[in-house]
Amino acid sequence: MGTKTAQRPPMWLNGKLVPAAEAQIDFLTPGLHYGMGVFEGIRCYRTPRGPAVFRLPEHMTRLLNSARVLGWRELPYGVPELVMACVETIRASGHDECYVRPLIWLAEGGWNLNVDGGRPHFGIAVWEWKAYLGPEAMENGVRANVSSFTRHHPNVMMTKAKICGNYPNSFLAKTESLRLGFEEAIMLDAQGLVAECTGENIFLVKDGVLVTPPDATVLEGLTRDSIIQIAREMGLEVVKQPVSRDALYAAEEVFVCGTAAEVVALREIDFRTIGAGRMGPLTRKLQAAYLAAARGQLPGHERWLTPVTSTASGGFAATG
Ligand SMILES: Cc1ncc(COP(=O)(O)O)c(C=O)c1O
């Protein structure tokens, strides 16, 4: 990103596409002041049948669930309308690979800290966003630290929802991590067990079994869900169970996954080498299968893709 608005493609605002320069938000918007918004991060990939969005209806379902968790009781759009809006915005951008950012925020009131005092506004923007953790990360993995900041307690900040106001916690941890010379931070929950990273879920491999922390305190990532499904199809055992920090140190492999980061190995944690100190064989296999699914090249996973350009020959299977 970082480009001037004049160079940016149109954005979708409250029901219609508008030029980026017109997609302005009033300084007096409660969502901006109080973190009262919910968002999604989605990727559109180039596939043999044209650009397609990975797990779009599931992302839109999570967006609306996040909005409900935040307290909105009535919303003007449902999943089908938001899916269409994303597709239209991508089409208008001309991108065949891009990141998609839908956002619902509190506007038109709510200064008295009451979500019912304002109204939800909707926006969707797209931009080209390549390797989130840097170009080398996909092949070489990254170095991580266990953050000095604790992940939100689920009865404080609603960790199931992608709420804007949850993310200063991620900013604190990630900024600290980068300033210390690492590339990503692992966050422990309020009980001191491994939760997730600042924008990714985490897996470890122990005795060939794939282990990820339970759902309770983490964002239930769609990449995590895709990896679990793909791994089970490969015949791997996958378990969700509490993970201690030292279990990471002693793992054969550790990797993180998320829409932005995709699948990236952690080759070192807190100055301990993980496994052989490079991407392990299972991580490599899962990374390749995940990217193949996202690019329409993993047979049996076409249902995860929503085509951006509808083709006369039918495109992908319907995704809802
Ligand atoms: C805190 C956090 N955990 C996990 C994830 C991974 O979620 P997903 O795979 O749906 O992108 C994200 C990214 O959205 C995140 O911000």
Short mmCIF file of C-alpha atoms and ligand atoms in Angstrom, two decimals:
data_model
loop_
_atom_site.label_atom_id
_atom_site.label_comp_id
_atom_site.label_asym_id
_atom_site.label_seq_id
_atom_site.Cartn_x
_atom_site.Cartn_y
_atom_site.Cartn_z
CA MET A 1 0.00 0.00 0.00
CA GLY A 2 1.22 3.48 0.75
CA THR A 3 0.24 4.76 -2.69
CA LYS A 4 -1.55 8.07 -3.20
CA THR A 5 -5.36 7.83 -3.32
CA ALA A 6 -5.36 8.99 -6.94
CA GLN A 7 -3.51 5.79 -7.89
CA ARG A 8 -5.69 3.48 -5.84
CA PRO A 9 -8.55 1.50 -7.34
CA PRO A 10 -12.17 2.31 -6.44
CA MET A 11 -13.46 1.28 -3.04
CA TRP A 12 -16.85 -0.04 -2.06
CA LEU A 13 -18.57 2.20 0.48
CA ASN A 14 -22.01 1.51 1.95
CA GLY A 15 -23.38 -0.16 -1.13
CA LYS A 16 -21.52 1.36 -4.08
CA LEU A 17 -18.12 1.70 -5.69
CA VAL A 18 -16.57 5.15 -5.30
CA PRO A 19 -13.25 6.60 -6.46
CA ALA A 20 -10.60 6.17 -3.76
CA ALA A 21 -10.26 9.94 -3.36
CA GLU A 22 -13.91 10.12 -2.33
CA ALA A 23 -13.62 7.31 0.20
CA GLN A 24 -12.89 9.67 3.09
CA ILE A 25 -13.88 9.24 6.71
CA ASP A 26 -14.93 12.15 8.95
CA PHE A 27 -12.48 12.89 11.79
CA LEU A 28 -15.48 12.71 14.12
CA THR A 29 -16.12 9.03 13.56
CA PRO A 30 -16.45 7.04 16.80
CA GLY A 31 -15.04 3.93 15.14
CA LEU A 32 -11.75 5.78 14.63
CA HIS A 33 -11.56 7.08 18.20
CA TYR A 34 -12.58 3.94 20.07
CA GLY A 35 -11.51 1.02 17.86
CA MET A 36 -15.19 0.22 17.31
CA GLY A 37 -15.00 -1.69 14.09
CA VAL A 38 -14.55 -5.19 12.75
CA PHE A 39 -12.60 -6.29 9.72
CA GLU A 40 -11.41 -9.17 7.59
CA GLY A 41 -8.25 -9.96 5.68
CA ILE A 42 -8.82 -11.99 2.53
CA ARG A 43 -6.70 -12.96 -0.46
CA CYS A 44 -7.57 -13.22 -4.12
CA TYR A 45 -5.24 -15.52 -6.09
CA ARG A 46 -4.43 -16.00 -9.75
CA THR A 47 -5.74 -19.44 -10.76
CA PRO A 48 -5.85 -21.34 -14.05
CA ARG A 49 -9.47 -20.19 -14.40
CA GLY A 50 -8.84 -16.54 -13.60
CA PRO A 51 -8.66 -14.66 -10.31
CA ALA A 52 -10.52 -16.28 -7.42
CA VAL A 53 -11.03 -15.39 -3.77
CA PHE A 54 -10.04 -17.93 -1.14
CA ARG A 55 -12.81 -18.91 1.30
CA LEU A 56 -14.73 -15.70 0.70
CA PRO A 57 -18.15 -16.69 2.15
CA GLU A 58 -16.43 -18.01 5.29
CA HIS A 59 -14.57 -14.71 5.72
CA MET A 60 -17.80 -12.76 5.30
CA THR A 61 -19.56 -15.01 7.79
CA ARG A 62 -16.79 -14.33 10.30
CA LEU A 63 -17.02 -10.59 9.59
CA LEU A 64 -20.74 -10.55 10.39
CA ASN A 65 -20.19 -12.73 13.45
CA SER A 66 -17.51 -10.30 14.64
CA ALA A 67 -20.03 -7.47 14.20
CA ARG A 68 -22.58 -9.39 16.30
CA VAL A 69 -20.00 -10.09 18.97
CA LEU A 70 -19.28 -6.36 19.10
CA GLY A 71 -22.97 -5.78 19.71
CA TRP A 72 -24.61 -4.78 16.42
CA ARG A 73 -28.05 -6.32 16.28
CA GLU A 74 -29.12 -5.29 12.81
CA LEU A 75 -26.89 -5.07 9.78
CA PRO A 76 -27.93 -3.89 6.34
CA TYR A 77 -26.01 -6.56 4.40
CA GLY A 78 -25.75 -10.31 4.60
CA VAL A 79 -23.09 -12.74 3.38
CA PRO A 80 -24.31 -12.90 -0.28
CA GLU A 81 -24.31 -9.09 -0.68
CA LEU A 82 -20.86 -8.76 0.88
CA VAL A 83 -19.47 -11.57 -1.28
CA MET A 84 -20.75 -9.77 -4.37
CA ALA A 85 -19.36 -6.46 -3.12
CA CYS A 86 -15.89 -7.98 -2.71
CA VAL A 87 -16.00 -9.52 -6.15
CA GLU A 88 -17.10 -6.18 -7.68
CA THR A 89 -14.33 -4.29 -5.89
CA ILE A 90 -11.67 -6.74 -7.06
CA ARG A 91 -13.03 -6.68 -10.59
CA ALA A 92 -12.97 -2.87 -10.63
CA SER A 93 -9.34 -2.87 -9.44
CA GLY A 94 -8.14 -4.97 -12.37
CA HIS A 95 -5.90 -6.97 -9.99
CA ASP A 96 -5.70 -10.70 -10.46
CA GLU A 97 -3.89 -11.20 -7.15
CA CYS A 98 -4.63 -8.93 -4.23
CA TYR A 99 -5.46 -8.55 -0.57
CA VAL A 100 -9.04 -7.63 0.27
CA ARG A 101 -9.93 -5.58 3.34
CA PRO A 102 -13.60 -5.28 4.35
CA LEU A 103 -14.31 -3.08 7.38
CA ILE A 104 -17.47 -2.27 9.34
CA TRP A 105 -17.11 0.72 11.66
CA LEU A 106 -19.22 2.75 14.05
CA ALA A 107 -20.33 6.07 12.57
CA GLU A 108 -23.05 8.66 12.99
CA GLY A 109 -22.96 8.67 16.79
CA GLY A 110 -22.01 6.41 19.65
CA TRP A 111 -19.96 8.96 21.63
CA ASN A 112 -21.68 7.82 24.79
CA LEU A 113 -19.97 4.43 24.38
CA ASN A 114 -23.17 2.77 23.28
CA VAL A 115 -23.07 0.81 20.06
CA ASP A 116 -26.79 1.49 19.58
CA GLY A 117 -26.07 5.24 19.51
CA GLY A 118 -24.48 5.08 16.04
CA ARG A 119 -24.73 3.16 12.79
CA PRO A 120 -22.50 0.58 11.12
CA HIS A 121 -20.79 1.80 7.96
CA PHE A 122 -19.27 -0.65 5.49
CA GLY A 123 -16.21 -0.37 3.28
CA ILE A 124 -14.06 -2.66 1.12
CA ALA A 125 -10.64 -1.82 -0.27
CA VAL A 126 -8.16 -3.97 -2.18
CA TRP A 127 -4.43 -3.67 -2.69
CA GLU A 128 -1.50 -5.72 -3.89
CA TRP A 129 0.26 -7.26 -0.90
CA LYS A 130 2.97 -9.83 -1.50
CA ALA A 131 4.82 -11.75 1.22
CA TYR A 132 3.61 -10.35 4.55
CA LEU A 133 6.60 -11.56 6.57
CA GLY A 134 9.12 -10.61 3.89
CA PRO A 135 10.19 -12.25 0.63
CA GLU A 136 12.62 -14.70 2.28
CA ALA A 137 10.16 -15.94 4.89
CA MET A 138 8.30 -18.43 2.70
CA GLU A 139 11.46 -20.41 1.99
CA ASN A 140 13.70 -19.76 4.98
CA GLY A 141 11.21 -19.28 7.79
CA VAL A 142 11.51 -16.51 10.38
CA ARG A 143 12.84 -15.95 13.90
CA ALA A 144 10.29 -15.31 16.65
CA ASN A 145 10.21 -14.40 20.31
CA VAL A 146 7.66 -15.05 23.02
CA SER A 147 6.20 -11.64 23.66
CA SER A 148 6.32 -9.85 27.00
CA PHE A 149 2.72 -8.81 26.22
CA THR A 150 -0.11 -11.22 27.09
CA ARG A 151 -2.82 -12.06 24.56
CA HIS A 152 -6.29 -10.76 25.38
CA HIS A 153 -8.32 -12.65 27.94
CA PRO A 154 -11.46 -13.81 26.10
CA ASN A 155 -13.70 -12.19 28.68
CA VAL A 156 -11.96 -8.86 28.18
CA MET A 157 -11.62 -8.44 24.43
CA MET A 158 -13.58 -11.20 22.64
CA THR A 159 -10.80 -13.06 20.90
CA LYS A 160 -13.17 -14.86 18.48
CA ALA A 161 -13.94 -11.57 16.76
CA LYS A 162 -11.64 -9.59 14.48
CA ILE A 163 -12.32 -6.32 16.31
CA CYS A 164 -10.20 -3.30 15.36
CA GLY A 165 -9.67 -2.46 19.04
CA ASN A 166 -8.08 -5.88 19.62
CA TYR A 167 -5.14 -5.01 17.42
CA PRO A 168 -3.15 -2.57 19.56
CA ASN A 169 -2.28 -5.74 21.51
CA SER A 170 -0.80 -7.16 18.30
CA PHE A 171 0.93 -3.85 17.52
CA LEU A 172 2.58 -3.79 20.97
CA ALA A 173 3.88 -7.33 20.58
CA LYS A 174 4.96 -7.03 16.95
CA THR A 175 6.71 -3.69 17.40
CA GLU A 176 8.60 -5.04 20.41
CA SER A 177 9.52 -8.15 18.45
CA LEU A 178 10.86 -6.22 15.45
CA ARG A 179 12.79 -3.79 17.65
CA LEU A 180 14.39 -6.77 19.39
CA GLY A 181 15.49 -8.08 16.00
CA PHE A 182 12.91 -10.85 15.55
CA GLU A 183 10.33 -11.08 12.80
CA GLU A 184 7.21 -12.25 14.63
CA ALA A 185 5.93 -12.49 18.21
CA ILE A 186 4.30 -15.51 19.85
CA MET A 187 1.69 -14.50 22.38
CA LEU A 188 0.78 -16.43 25.52
CA ASP A 189 -2.77 -16.34 26.89
CA ALA A 190 -3.71 -15.15 30.37
CA GLN A 191 -2.92 -18.64 31.74
CA GLY A 192 0.57 -18.55 30.26
CA LEU A 193 -0.12 -21.06 27.49
CA VAL A 194 0.66 -20.46 23.84
CA ALA A 195 -2.24 -18.71 22.09
CA GLU A 196 -1.27 -17.38 18.67
CA CYS A 197 0.92 -14.82 16.95
CA THR A 198 0.09 -11.19 16.28
CA GLY A 199 -1.72 -11.99 13.02
CA GLU A 200 -1.34 -15.74 12.60
CA ASN A 201 -2.26 -19.01 14.29
CA ILE A 202 0.49 -21.40 15.31
CA PHE A 203 1.17 -25.14 14.88
CA LEU A 204 3.91 -27.41 16.09
CA VAL A 205 4.92 -30.88 14.96
CA LYS A 206 5.76 -33.45 17.67
CA ASP A 207 6.38 -37.12 16.85
CA GLY A 208 4.85 -36.45 13.45
CA VAL A 209 1.57 -35.18 14.97
CA LEU A 210 0.33 -31.68 14.17
CA VAL A 211 -0.62 -29.77 17.34
CA THR A 212 -2.34 -26.39 17.61
CA PRO A 213 -3.69 -24.59 20.70
CA PRO A 214 -7.42 -25.05 21.39
CA ASP A 215 -10.03 -22.66 20.00
CA ALA A 216 -10.91 -20.98 23.32
CA THR A 217 -8.57 -18.00 23.32
CA VAL A 218 -7.56 -17.67 19.66
CA LEU A 219 -9.01 -16.27 16.48
CA GLU A 220 -10.21 -19.34 14.62
CA GLY A 221 -8.26 -18.67 11.47
CA LEU A 222 -9.50 -19.86 8.13
CA THR A 223 -5.95 -20.70 7.13
CA ARG A 224 -5.67 -22.83 10.28
CA ASP A 225 -8.93 -24.55 9.37
CA SER A 226 -7.71 -25.14 5.79
CA ILE A 227 -4.41 -26.57 7.06
CA ILE A 228 -6.23 -28.91 9.45
CA GLN A 229 -8.47 -30.18 6.65
CA ILE A 230 -5.58 -30.60 4.21
CA ALA A 231 -3.39 -32.32 6.82
CA ARG A 232 -6.13 -34.82 7.73
CA GLU A 233 -6.65 -35.57 4.03
CA MET A 234 -2.92 -36.35 3.86
CA GLY A 235 -3.43 -38.85 6.68
CA LEU A 236 -1.71 -36.74 9.34
CA GLU A 237 -2.98 -36.70 12.90
CA VAL A 238 -4.04 -33.21 14.03
CA VAL A 239 -4.89 -32.33 17.63
CA LYS A 240 -6.01 -29.15 19.34
CA GLN A 241 -4.51 -29.15 22.82
CA PRO A 242 -2.90 -26.76 25.31
CA VAL A 243 0.64 -25.92 24.26
CA SER A 244 3.28 -24.68 26.69
CA ARG A 245 6.08 -22.41 25.66
CA ASP A 246 8.73 -25.10 26.20
CA ALA A 247 6.78 -27.50 23.96
CA LEU A 248 7.54 -25.07 21.14
CA TYR A 249 11.25 -25.09 21.94
CA ALA A 250 11.32 -28.92 21.81
CA ALA A 251 9.15 -29.33 18.69
CA GLU A 252 10.38 -30.93 15.48
CA GLU A 253 8.79 -28.11 13.48
CA VAL A 254 6.83 -24.96 14.26
CA PHE A 255 4.95 -22.86 11.73
CA VAL A 256 2.49 -20.00 11.68
CA CYS A 257 -0.36 -19.47 9.27
CA GLY A 258 -2.78 -16.74 8.31
CA THR A 259 -4.29 -15.14 5.26
CA ALA A 260 -1.60 -12.46 5.03
CA ALA A 261 1.42 -14.58 6.04
CA GLU A 262 0.15 -17.81 4.39
CA VAL A 263 2.31 -20.64 5.84
CA VAL A 264 5.70 -19.72 7.30
CA ALA A 265 8.11 -21.80 9.37
CA LEU A 266 9.57 -20.53 12.64
CA ARG A 267 13.20 -21.58 12.44
CA GLU A 268 14.19 -20.08 15.80
CA ILE A 269 12.22 -19.11 18.94
CA ASP A 270 13.78 -17.16 21.82
CA PHE A 271 17.27 -18.00 20.48
CA ARG A 272 16.52 -21.76 20.40
CA THR A 273 16.88 -23.47 17.05
CA ILE A 274 13.70 -25.31 16.07
CA GLY A 275 14.29 -28.71 14.47
CA ALA A 276 17.05 -28.40 11.89
CA GLY A 277 16.83 -24.59 11.90
CA ARG A 278 15.03 -24.37 8.58
CA MET A 279 11.60 -25.16 7.18
CA GLY A 280 10.79 -28.76 8.11
CA PRO A 281 9.40 -31.39 5.71
CA LEU A 282 5.81 -31.34 7.00
CA THR A 283 5.66 -27.55 6.96
CA ARG A 284 6.97 -27.59 3.39
CA LYS A 285 4.34 -30.14 2.34
CA LEU A 286 1.50 -28.24 3.99
CA GLN A 287 2.71 -24.88 2.65
CA ALA A 288 2.77 -26.29 -0.89
CA ALA A 289 -0.66 -27.91 -0.56
CA TYR A 290 -2.19 -24.75 0.96
CA LEU A 291 -0.83 -22.54 -1.83
CA ALA A 292 -1.95 -25.07 -4.42
CA ALA A 293 -5.49 -25.01 -2.96
CA ALA A 294 -5.50 -21.20 -2.95
CA ARG A 295 -4.31 -21.14 -6.58
CA GLY A 296 -6.93 -23.65 -7.76
CA GLN A 297 -4.40 -26.44 -8.20
CA LEU A 298 -5.33 -28.85 -5.41
CA PRO A 299 -8.02 -31.16 -6.74
CA GLY A 300 -11.08 -31.41 -4.53
CA HIS A 301 -10.73 -27.91 -3.04
CA GLU A 302 -12.38 -25.84 -5.77
CA ARG A 303 -15.25 -25.20 -3.36
CA TRP A 304 -12.92 -22.88 -1.44
CA LEU A 305 -12.67 -20.49 -4.39
CA THR A 306 -15.07 -17.78 -5.52
CA PRO A 307 -14.30 -16.69 -9.07
CA VAL A 308 -13.93 -12.99 -9.75
CA THR A 309 -14.59 -13.18 -13.46
CA SER A 310 -17.54 -15.40 -14.30
CA THR A 311 -16.73 -17.55 -17.32
CA ALA A 312 -19.22 -18.86 -19.85
CA SER A 313 -17.98 -22.37 -19.12
CA GLY A 314 -19.10 -22.10 -15.53
CA GLY A 315 -15.96 -21.26 -13.51
CA PHE A 316 -15.59 -22.89 -10.12
CA ALA A 317 -18.17 -24.81 -8.15
CA ALA A 318 -20.60 -22.52 -6.31
CA THR A 319 -19.28 -21.37 -2.96
CA GLY A 320 -22.43 -19.72 -1.62
C1 LIG B 1 -4.75 -12.59 15.72
C2 LIG B 1 -4.91 -13.42 14.51
N1 LIG B 1 -4.85 -14.77 14.60
C3 LIG B 1 -4.98 -15.54 13.52
C4 LIG B 1 -5.18 -15.01 12.26
C5 LIG B 1 -5.31 -15.92 11.06
O1 LIG B 1 -6.62 -15.90 10.56
P1 LIG B 1 -6.93 -16.24 9.04
O2 LIG B 1 -6.23 -17.50 8.74
O3 LIG B 1 -8.41 -16.37 8.96
O4 LIG B 1 -6.41 -15.11 8.24
C6 LIG B 1 -5.24 -13.63 12.11
C7 LIG B 1 -5.45 -13.03 10.79
O5 LIG B 1 -6.53 -12.69 10.45
C8 LIG B 1 -5.13 -12.82 13.26
O6 LIG B 1 -5.19 -11.48 13.15
#
